[in-house]
PDB file of C-alpha atoms in Angstrom:
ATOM      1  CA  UNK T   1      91.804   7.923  94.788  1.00 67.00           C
ATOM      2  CA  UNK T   2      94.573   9.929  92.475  1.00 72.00           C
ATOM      3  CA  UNK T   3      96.244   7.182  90.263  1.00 76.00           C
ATOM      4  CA  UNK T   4      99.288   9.119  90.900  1.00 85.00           C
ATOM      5  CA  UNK T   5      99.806   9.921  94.275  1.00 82.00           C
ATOM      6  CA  UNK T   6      97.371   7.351  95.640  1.00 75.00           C
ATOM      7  CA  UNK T   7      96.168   9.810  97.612  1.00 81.00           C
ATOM      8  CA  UNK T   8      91.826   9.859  98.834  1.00 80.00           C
ATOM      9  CA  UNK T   9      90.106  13.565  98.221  1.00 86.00           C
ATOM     10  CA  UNK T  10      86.302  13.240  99.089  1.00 90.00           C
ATOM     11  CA  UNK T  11      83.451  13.319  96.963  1.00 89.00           C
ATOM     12  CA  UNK T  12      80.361  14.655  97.536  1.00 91.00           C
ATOM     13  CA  UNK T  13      78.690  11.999  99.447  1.00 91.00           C
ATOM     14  CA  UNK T  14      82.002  11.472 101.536  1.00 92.00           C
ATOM     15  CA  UNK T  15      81.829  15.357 102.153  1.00 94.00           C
ATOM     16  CA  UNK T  16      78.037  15.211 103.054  1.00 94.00           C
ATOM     17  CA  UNK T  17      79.134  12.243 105.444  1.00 94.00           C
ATOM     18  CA  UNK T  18      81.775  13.922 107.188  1.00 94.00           C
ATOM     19  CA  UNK T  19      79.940  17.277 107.643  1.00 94.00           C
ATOM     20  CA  UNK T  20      77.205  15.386 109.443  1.00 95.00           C
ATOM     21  CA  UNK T  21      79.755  12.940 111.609  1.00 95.00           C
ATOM     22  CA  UNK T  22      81.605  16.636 112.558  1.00 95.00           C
ATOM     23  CA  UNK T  23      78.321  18.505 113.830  1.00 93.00           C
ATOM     24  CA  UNK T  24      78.954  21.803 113.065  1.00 90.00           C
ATOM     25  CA  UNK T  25      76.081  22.766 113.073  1.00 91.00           C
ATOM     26  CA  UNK T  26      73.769  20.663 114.673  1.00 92.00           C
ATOM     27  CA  UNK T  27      73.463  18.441 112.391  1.00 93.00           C
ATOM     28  CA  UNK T  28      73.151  15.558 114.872  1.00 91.00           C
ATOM     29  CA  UNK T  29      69.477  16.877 115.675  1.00 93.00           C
ATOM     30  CA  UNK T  30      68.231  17.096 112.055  1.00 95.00           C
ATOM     31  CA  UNK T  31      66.913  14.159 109.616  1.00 96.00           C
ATOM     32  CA  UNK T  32      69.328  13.602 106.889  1.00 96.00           C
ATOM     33  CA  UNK T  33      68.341  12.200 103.526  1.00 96.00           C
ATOM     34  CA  UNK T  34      71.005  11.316 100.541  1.00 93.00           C
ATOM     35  CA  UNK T  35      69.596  10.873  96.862  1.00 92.00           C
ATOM     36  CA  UNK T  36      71.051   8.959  94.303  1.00 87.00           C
ATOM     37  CA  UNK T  37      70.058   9.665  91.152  1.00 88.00           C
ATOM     38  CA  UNK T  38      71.105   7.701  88.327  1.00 82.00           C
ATOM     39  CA  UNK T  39      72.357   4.634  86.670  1.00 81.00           C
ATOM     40  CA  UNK T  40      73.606   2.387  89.330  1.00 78.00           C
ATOM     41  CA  UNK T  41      77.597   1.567  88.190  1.00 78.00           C
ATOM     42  CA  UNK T  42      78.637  -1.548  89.109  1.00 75.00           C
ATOM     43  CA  UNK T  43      81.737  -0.021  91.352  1.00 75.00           C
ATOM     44  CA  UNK T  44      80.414   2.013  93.241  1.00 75.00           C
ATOM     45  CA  UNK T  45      77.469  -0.075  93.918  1.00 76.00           C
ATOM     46  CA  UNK T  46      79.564  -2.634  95.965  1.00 75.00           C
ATOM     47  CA  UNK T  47      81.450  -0.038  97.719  1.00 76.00           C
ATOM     48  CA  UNK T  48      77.823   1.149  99.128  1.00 81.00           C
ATOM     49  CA  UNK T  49      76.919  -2.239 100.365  1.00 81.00           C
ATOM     50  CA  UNK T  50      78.505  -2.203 103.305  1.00 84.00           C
ATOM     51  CA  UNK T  51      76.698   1.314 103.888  1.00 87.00           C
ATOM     52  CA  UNK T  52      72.870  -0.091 102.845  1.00 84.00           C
ATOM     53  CA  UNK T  53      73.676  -3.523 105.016  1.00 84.00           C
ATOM     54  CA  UNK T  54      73.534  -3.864 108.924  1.00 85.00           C
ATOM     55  CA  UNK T  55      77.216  -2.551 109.405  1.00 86.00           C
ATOM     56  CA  UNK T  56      76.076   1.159 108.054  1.00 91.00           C
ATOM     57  CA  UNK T  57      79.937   2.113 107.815  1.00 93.00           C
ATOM     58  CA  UNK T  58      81.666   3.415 104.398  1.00 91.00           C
ATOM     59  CA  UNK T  59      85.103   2.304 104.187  1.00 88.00           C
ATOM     60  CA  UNK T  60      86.917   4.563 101.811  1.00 85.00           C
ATOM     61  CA  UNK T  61      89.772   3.437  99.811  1.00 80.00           C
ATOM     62  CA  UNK T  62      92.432   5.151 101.819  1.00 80.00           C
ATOM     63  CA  UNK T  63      90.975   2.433 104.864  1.00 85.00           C
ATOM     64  CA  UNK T  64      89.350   5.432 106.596  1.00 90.00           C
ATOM     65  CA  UNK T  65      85.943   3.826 107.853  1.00 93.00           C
ATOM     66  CA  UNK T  66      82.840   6.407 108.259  1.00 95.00           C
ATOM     67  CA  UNK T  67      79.620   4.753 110.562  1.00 94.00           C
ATOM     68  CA  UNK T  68      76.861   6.179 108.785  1.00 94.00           C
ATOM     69  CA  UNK T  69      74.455   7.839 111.655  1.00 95.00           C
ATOM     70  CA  UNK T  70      70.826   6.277 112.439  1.00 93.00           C
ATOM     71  CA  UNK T  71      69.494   9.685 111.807  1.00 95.00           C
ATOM     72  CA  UNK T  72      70.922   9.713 108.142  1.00 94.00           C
ATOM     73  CA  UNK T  73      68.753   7.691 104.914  1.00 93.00           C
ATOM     74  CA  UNK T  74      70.091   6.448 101.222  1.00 89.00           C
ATOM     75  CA  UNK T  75      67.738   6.493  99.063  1.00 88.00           C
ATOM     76  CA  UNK T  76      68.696   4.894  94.829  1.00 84.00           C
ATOM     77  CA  UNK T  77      66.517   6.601  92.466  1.00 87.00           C
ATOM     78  CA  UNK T  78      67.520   4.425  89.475  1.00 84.00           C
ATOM     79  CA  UNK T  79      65.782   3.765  86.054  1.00 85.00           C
ATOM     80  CA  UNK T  80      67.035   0.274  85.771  1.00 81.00           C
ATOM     81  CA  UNK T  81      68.709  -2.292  88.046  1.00 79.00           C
ATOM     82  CA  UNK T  82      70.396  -3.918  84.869  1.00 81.00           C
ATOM     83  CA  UNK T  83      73.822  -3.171  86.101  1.00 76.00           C
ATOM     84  CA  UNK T  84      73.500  -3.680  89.873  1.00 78.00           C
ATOM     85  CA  UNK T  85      74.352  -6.542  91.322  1.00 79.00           C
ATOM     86  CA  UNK T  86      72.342  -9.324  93.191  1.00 81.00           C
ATOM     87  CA  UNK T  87      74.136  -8.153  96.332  1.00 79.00           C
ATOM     88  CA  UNK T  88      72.898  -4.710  96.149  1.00 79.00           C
ATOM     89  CA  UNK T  89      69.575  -5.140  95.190  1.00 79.00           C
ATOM     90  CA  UNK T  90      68.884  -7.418  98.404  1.00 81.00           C
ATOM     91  CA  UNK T  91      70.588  -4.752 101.082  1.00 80.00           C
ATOM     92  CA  UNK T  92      67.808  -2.100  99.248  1.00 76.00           C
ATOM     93  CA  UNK T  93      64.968  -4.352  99.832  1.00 67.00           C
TER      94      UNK T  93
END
């Protein structure tokens, strides 16, 4: 989200999201896996949760709301959990 003009450009994962929601190019038919790799940050840790709990939907900052499709996974590759929350260490099992 611009601090400026408030307004929401996509990030990678958001772009990843929405090119398998559009089904271009068949996406629907493949298996889709996401890495994270890396520290987990606090932030956007808890925006994930409601992506790793039973609701599987992003909501973006602009209020936009993405389902996450069952034939797309999440995986956290992390070193160290010292910065994620308790929250977000029980939705990853």
């Amino acid at each position: 989200l611009d601090g400026t003009t408030l307004e929401w450009t996509d990030g990678i994962f958001t772009s990843l999201l929405r090119r398998i929601l559009d089904n271009q190019k068949g996406e629907a038919d493949q298996n889709h896996w996401i890495v994270f790799d890396g520290d987990v940050d606090p932030d956007w840790a808890e925006n994930l949760n409601s992506v790793l709990d039973d609701n599987k939907m992003l909501t973006l900052p602009s209020g936009e709301r993405l389902g996450i499709p069952s034939n797309m996974r999440i995986i956290l590759e992390v070193d160290s959990l010292n910065y994620a929350t308790p929250a977000t260490v029980s939705r990853c099992g």
